[in-house]
């Protein structure tokens, strides 16, 4: 499955727009990460535990986007965008959305 932030795929023509697809995940903070984040906020620098958590969440959201597109019979997803929001104190949602398309046969 091809997925891209661009509106087209170089060398490919879009035959049909299948529809909007999404993938999301809500991640909660881990107490161990919170302790390290608190310590890191004193000295500064990257909070790697949170970086890893958000990277994992983004990858899960992309997997769910691809599954949604595949269930519609799409060949690709174009124009993907990411959003994030706080659901409640201590948890965040990562959402990815885009347009599922079928590509012209070559």
Short mmCIF file of N, CA and C in Angstrom, two decimals:
data_model
loop_
_atom_site.label_atom_id
_atom_site.label_comp_id
_atom_site.label_asym_id
_atom_site.label_seq_id
_atom_site.Cartn_x
_atom_site.Cartn_y
_atom_site.Cartn_z
N UNK A 1 0.85 -1.18 0.00
CA UNK A 1 0.00 0.00 0.00
C UNK A 1 0.90 1.24 0.00
N UNK A 2 0.63 2.11 -0.94
CA UNK A 2 1.34 3.39 -1.00
C UNK A 2 0.53 4.40 -0.19
N UNK A 3 1.20 5.15 0.68
CA UNK A 3 0.55 6.26 1.35
C UNK A 3 1.51 7.44 1.36
N UNK A 4 0.95 8.62 1.12
CA UNK A 4 1.79 9.80 0.95
C UNK A 4 1.05 11.07 1.37
N UNK A 5 1.83 12.07 1.76
CA UNK A 5 1.24 13.37 2.09
C UNK A 5 0.93 14.18 0.84
N UNK A 6 1.48 13.78 -0.30
CA UNK A 6 1.22 14.51 -1.54
C UNK A 6 -0.15 14.14 -2.10
N UNK A 7 -0.64 14.97 -3.00
CA UNK A 7 -1.96 14.74 -3.59
C UNK A 7 -1.92 13.80 -4.78
N UNK A 8 -0.71 13.45 -5.23
CA UNK A 8 -0.56 12.53 -6.36
C UNK A 8 0.64 11.64 -6.09
N UNK A 9 0.78 10.62 -6.92
CA UNK A 9 1.90 9.68 -6.80
C UNK A 9 2.67 9.74 -8.11
N UNK A 10 3.93 10.14 -8.06
CA UNK A 10 4.72 10.26 -9.30
C UNK A 10 4.69 8.95 -10.10
N UNK A 11 4.41 9.07 -11.40
CA UNK A 11 4.39 7.92 -12.29
C UNK A 11 3.12 7.10 -12.23
N UNK A 12 2.16 7.52 -11.41
CA UNK A 12 0.89 6.79 -11.29
C UNK A 12 -0.26 7.74 -11.54
N UNK A 13 -1.31 7.22 -12.12
CA UNK A 13 -2.52 8.00 -12.34
C UNK A 13 -3.63 7.46 -11.46
N UNK A 14 -4.39 8.35 -10.88
CA UNK A 14 -5.51 7.95 -10.03
C UNK A 14 -6.72 7.68 -10.92
N UNK A 15 -7.28 6.50 -10.78
CA UNK A 15 -8.44 6.11 -11.57
C UNK A 15 -9.75 6.45 -10.86
N UNK A 16 -9.71 6.34 -9.51
CA UNK A 16 -10.96 6.50 -8.77
C UNK A 16 -10.65 6.91 -7.33
N UNK A 17 -11.47 7.80 -6.81
CA UNK A 17 -11.39 8.13 -5.38
C UNK A 17 -12.37 7.23 -4.66
N UNK A 18 -11.85 6.50 -3.67
CA UNK A 18 -12.68 5.54 -2.94
C UNK A 18 -13.36 6.22 -1.75
N UNK A 19 -12.66 7.10 -1.07
CA UNK A 19 -13.25 7.81 0.06
C UNK A 19 -12.21 8.19 1.09
N UNK A 20 -12.66 8.87 2.11
CA UNK A 20 -11.80 9.28 3.21
C UNK A 20 -11.57 8.09 4.14
N UNK A 21 -10.31 7.91 4.54
CA UNK A 21 -9.97 6.84 5.48
C UNK A 21 -9.24 7.45 6.67
N UNK A 22 -9.33 6.77 7.80
CA UNK A 22 -8.70 7.26 9.02
C UNK A 22 -8.05 6.12 9.79
N UNK A 23 -7.18 6.51 10.68
CA UNK A 23 -6.59 5.58 11.64
C UNK A 23 -6.26 6.40 12.88
N UNK A 24 -6.57 5.87 14.04
CA UNK A 24 -6.26 6.63 15.24
C UNK A 24 -5.91 5.70 16.40
N UNK A 25 -5.28 6.29 17.40
CA UNK A 25 -4.95 5.58 18.63
C UNK A 25 -4.89 6.60 19.75
N UNK A 26 -5.32 6.19 20.94
CA UNK A 26 -5.20 7.02 22.13
C UNK A 26 -4.14 6.38 23.01
N UNK A 27 -3.11 7.14 23.33
CA UNK A 27 -2.01 6.66 24.16
C UNK A 27 -2.07 7.35 25.51
N UNK A 28 -1.85 6.59 26.56
CA UNK A 28 -1.79 7.14 27.91
C UNK A 28 -0.34 7.17 28.37
N UNK A 29 -0.04 8.14 29.21
CA UNK A 29 1.31 8.23 29.75
C UNK A 29 1.56 7.09 30.73
N UNK A 30 2.81 6.75 30.87
CA UNK A 30 3.27 5.68 31.76
C UNK A 30 3.97 6.34 32.94
N UNK A 31 3.72 5.87 34.14
CA UNK A 31 4.28 6.48 35.35
C UNK A 31 5.80 6.56 35.29
N UNK A 32 6.44 5.55 34.75
CA UNK A 32 7.90 5.58 34.63
C UNK A 32 8.35 6.69 33.69
N UNK A 33 7.62 6.88 32.62
CA UNK A 33 7.94 7.95 31.68
C UNK A 33 7.71 9.31 32.33
N UNK A 34 6.65 9.41 33.15
CA UNK A 34 6.38 10.67 33.83
C UNK A 34 7.49 11.05 34.79
N UNK A 35 8.01 10.08 35.50
CA UNK A 35 9.11 10.35 36.43
C UNK A 35 10.33 10.85 35.67
N UNK A 36 10.68 10.16 34.58
CA UNK A 36 11.83 10.58 33.78
C UNK A 36 11.58 11.93 33.13
N UNK A 37 10.35 12.18 32.70
CA UNK A 37 10.03 13.48 32.09
C UNK A 37 10.19 14.59 33.11
N UNK A 38 9.77 14.34 34.33
CA UNK A 38 9.92 15.33 35.39
C UNK A 38 11.38 15.65 35.65
N UNK A 39 12.22 14.62 35.68
CA UNK A 39 13.65 14.83 35.88
C UNK A 39 14.25 15.57 34.69
N UNK A 40 13.84 15.19 33.48
CA UNK A 40 14.38 15.81 32.27
C UNK A 40 13.98 17.27 32.18
N UNK A 41 12.80 17.61 32.71
CA UNK A 41 12.36 19.00 32.64
C UNK A 41 13.23 19.91 33.49
N UNK A 42 13.90 19.34 34.47
CA UNK A 42 14.80 20.12 35.32
C UNK A 42 16.09 20.46 34.56
N UNK A 43 16.64 19.47 33.85
CA UNK A 43 17.93 19.66 33.17
C UNK A 43 17.78 19.99 31.69
N UNK A 44 16.60 19.77 31.12
CA UNK A 44 16.36 20.06 29.71
C UNK A 44 16.74 18.89 28.82
N UNK A 45 16.35 18.97 27.56
CA UNK A 45 16.67 17.94 26.58
C UNK A 45 15.46 17.15 26.16
N UNK A 46 15.71 16.24 25.24
CA UNK A 46 14.63 15.41 24.69
C UNK A 46 14.15 14.41 25.74
N UNK A 47 12.84 14.23 25.77
CA UNK A 47 12.24 13.22 26.64
C UNK A 47 11.98 12.00 25.77
N UNK A 48 12.98 11.14 25.71
CA UNK A 48 12.95 10.01 24.76
C UNK A 48 11.79 9.06 24.98
N UNK A 49 11.39 8.86 26.22
CA UNK A 49 10.25 7.98 26.49
C UNK A 49 8.99 8.45 25.80
N UNK A 50 8.75 9.77 25.81
CA UNK A 50 7.59 10.32 25.13
C UNK A 50 7.76 10.27 23.62
N UNK A 51 8.97 10.54 23.15
CA UNK A 51 9.23 10.46 21.71
C UNK A 51 8.94 9.05 21.21
N UNK A 52 9.41 8.05 21.93
CA UNK A 52 9.16 6.65 21.55
C UNK A 52 7.68 6.34 21.59
N UNK A 53 6.98 6.83 22.63
CA UNK A 53 5.55 6.57 22.77
C UNK A 53 4.79 7.16 21.58
N UNK A 54 5.11 8.39 21.21
CA UNK A 54 4.40 9.03 20.11
C UNK A 54 4.76 8.43 18.76
N UNK A 55 5.99 7.98 18.60
CA UNK A 55 6.39 7.29 17.37
C UNK A 55 5.60 5.99 17.23
N UNK A 56 5.49 5.25 18.31
CA UNK A 56 4.72 4.00 18.31
C UNK A 56 3.25 4.29 17.99
N UNK A 57 2.69 5.32 18.60
CA UNK A 57 1.29 5.68 18.37
C UNK A 57 1.08 6.08 16.91
N UNK A 58 2.00 6.84 16.34
CA UNK A 58 1.88 7.25 14.93
C UNK A 58 1.91 6.02 14.02
N UNK A 59 2.79 5.07 14.31
CA UNK A 59 2.88 3.85 13.50
C UNK A 59 1.60 3.02 13.58
N UNK A 60 1.02 2.94 14.77
CA UNK A 60 -0.25 2.21 14.93
C UNK A 60 -1.36 2.90 14.14
N UNK A 61 -1.41 4.23 14.22
CA UNK A 61 -2.43 4.98 13.48
C UNK A 61 -2.29 4.76 11.98
N UNK A 62 -1.05 4.74 11.47
CA UNK A 62 -0.82 4.49 10.04
C UNK A 62 -1.28 3.09 9.67
N UNK A 63 -0.97 2.09 10.50
CA UNK A 63 -1.41 0.72 10.23
C UNK A 63 -2.93 0.66 10.12
N UNK A 64 -3.62 1.37 11.00
CA UNK A 64 -5.09 1.37 10.98
C UNK A 64 -5.63 2.10 9.76
N UNK A 65 -4.95 3.16 9.33
CA UNK A 65 -5.32 3.86 8.11
C UNK A 65 -5.21 2.92 6.92
N UNK A 66 -4.10 2.21 6.83
CA UNK A 66 -3.89 1.26 5.73
C UNK A 66 -4.95 0.17 5.75
N UNK A 67 -5.27 -0.36 6.92
CA UNK A 67 -6.31 -1.39 7.03
C UNK A 67 -7.66 -0.86 6.54
N UNK A 68 -7.97 0.38 6.92
CA UNK A 68 -9.22 1.00 6.48
C UNK A 68 -9.24 1.12 4.96
N UNK A 69 -8.13 1.57 4.38
CA UNK A 69 -8.04 1.71 2.92
C UNK A 69 -8.14 0.35 2.22
N UNK A 70 -7.46 -0.65 2.75
CA UNK A 70 -7.51 -1.99 2.15
C UNK A 70 -8.92 -2.56 2.21
N UNK A 71 -9.65 -2.28 3.28
CA UNK A 71 -11.02 -2.80 3.40
C UNK A 71 -11.94 -2.20 2.34
N UNK A 72 -11.55 -1.05 1.80
CA UNK A 72 -12.33 -0.41 0.73
C UNK A 72 -11.82 -0.77 -0.67
N UNK A 73 -10.77 -1.60 -0.71
CA UNK A 73 -10.20 -2.02 -1.99
C UNK A 73 -9.28 -1.00 -2.62
N UNK A 74 -8.76 -0.07 -1.85
CA UNK A 74 -7.89 0.98 -2.37
C UNK A 74 -6.48 0.45 -2.64
N UNK A 75 -5.80 1.12 -3.56
CA UNK A 75 -4.40 0.82 -3.87
C UNK A 75 -3.44 1.75 -3.15
N UNK A 76 -3.94 2.93 -2.77
CA UNK A 76 -3.08 3.95 -2.17
C UNK A 76 -3.93 4.92 -1.36
N UNK A 77 -3.23 5.70 -0.52
CA UNK A 77 -3.87 6.79 0.22
C UNK A 77 -3.04 8.04 -0.03
N UNK A 78 -3.69 9.08 -0.52
CA UNK A 78 -2.99 10.33 -0.82
C UNK A 78 -3.47 11.42 0.13
N UNK A 79 -2.64 12.45 0.25
CA UNK A 79 -3.01 13.61 1.05
C UNK A 79 -3.14 13.34 2.53
N UNK A 80 -2.34 12.40 3.07
CA UNK A 80 -2.50 12.08 4.48
C UNK A 80 -2.03 13.25 5.35
N UNK A 81 -2.71 13.40 6.47
CA UNK A 81 -2.39 14.42 7.47
C UNK A 81 -2.51 13.79 8.85
N UNK A 82 -1.75 14.34 9.77
CA UNK A 82 -1.77 13.88 11.15
C UNK A 82 -2.34 14.97 12.04
N UNK A 83 -3.11 14.57 13.03
CA UNK A 83 -3.58 15.50 14.06
C UNK A 83 -3.34 14.85 15.41
N UNK A 84 -3.28 15.66 16.41
CA UNK A 84 -3.16 15.15 17.78
C UNK A 84 -4.02 16.01 18.68
N UNK A 85 -4.55 15.39 19.72
CA UNK A 85 -5.36 16.14 20.68
C UNK A 85 -5.29 15.44 22.03
N UNK A 86 -5.56 16.21 23.06
CA UNK A 86 -5.61 15.66 24.41
C UNK A 86 -7.03 15.17 24.65
N UNK A 87 -7.16 13.93 25.04
CA UNK A 87 -8.48 13.35 25.30
C UNK A 87 -8.88 13.63 26.75
N UNK A 88 -7.95 13.37 27.64
CA UNK A 88 -8.12 13.66 29.07
C UNK A 88 -6.72 13.84 29.64
N UNK A 89 -6.63 14.28 30.85
CA UNK A 89 -5.32 14.48 31.45
C UNK A 89 -4.53 13.18 31.42
N UNK A 90 -3.38 13.21 30.78
CA UNK A 90 -2.52 12.02 30.76
C UNK A 90 -2.66 11.16 29.52
N UNK A 91 -3.54 11.55 28.57
CA UNK A 91 -3.65 10.74 27.35
C UNK A 91 -3.85 11.65 26.14
N UNK A 92 -3.34 11.17 25.02
CA UNK A 92 -3.43 11.93 23.77
C UNK A 92 -3.88 11.01 22.64
N UNK A 93 -4.58 11.60 21.68
CA UNK A 93 -4.98 10.87 20.49
C UNK A 93 -4.11 11.32 19.32
N UNK A 94 -3.64 10.35 18.56
CA UNK A 94 -2.98 10.63 17.29
C UNK A 94 -3.94 10.10 16.22
N UNK A 95 -4.28 10.96 15.26
CA UNK A 95 -5.14 10.54 14.17
C UNK A 95 -4.46 10.87 12.85
N UNK A 96 -4.60 9.96 11.91
CA UNK A 96 -4.12 10.19 10.55
C UNK A 96 -5.31 9.98 9.62
N UNK A 97 -5.42 10.83 8.61
CA UNK A 97 -6.51 10.69 7.65
C UNK A 97 -6.02 11.05 6.26
N UNK A 98 -6.72 10.54 5.28
CA UNK A 98 -6.34 10.80 3.89
C UNK A 98 -7.43 10.31 2.95
N UNK A 99 -7.12 10.38 1.67
CA UNK A 99 -8.07 9.97 0.64
C UNK A 99 -7.61 8.65 0.02
N UNK A 100 -8.43 7.63 0.15
CA UNK A 100 -8.14 6.33 -0.44
C UNK A 100 -8.48 6.38 -1.93
N UNK A 101 -7.56 5.85 -2.74
CA UNK A 101 -7.74 5.88 -4.20
C UNK A 101 -7.40 4.54 -4.82
N UNK A 102 -7.96 4.33 -6.01
CA UNK A 102 -7.56 3.21 -6.85
C UNK A 102 -6.71 3.80 -7.97
N UNK A 103 -5.65 3.10 -8.33
CA UNK A 103 -4.74 3.55 -9.36
C UNK A 103 -5.08 2.91 -10.69
N UNK A 104 -4.78 3.61 -11.79
CA UNK A 104 -5.00 3.06 -13.12
C UNK A 104 -4.05 1.90 -13.34
N UNK A 105 -4.55 0.87 -13.98
CA UNK A 105 -3.71 -0.28 -14.35
C UNK A 105 -2.75 0.16 -15.43
N UNK A 106 -1.56 -0.35 -15.37
CA UNK A 106 -0.55 0.02 -16.39
C UNK A 106 -0.47 -0.99 -17.50
#
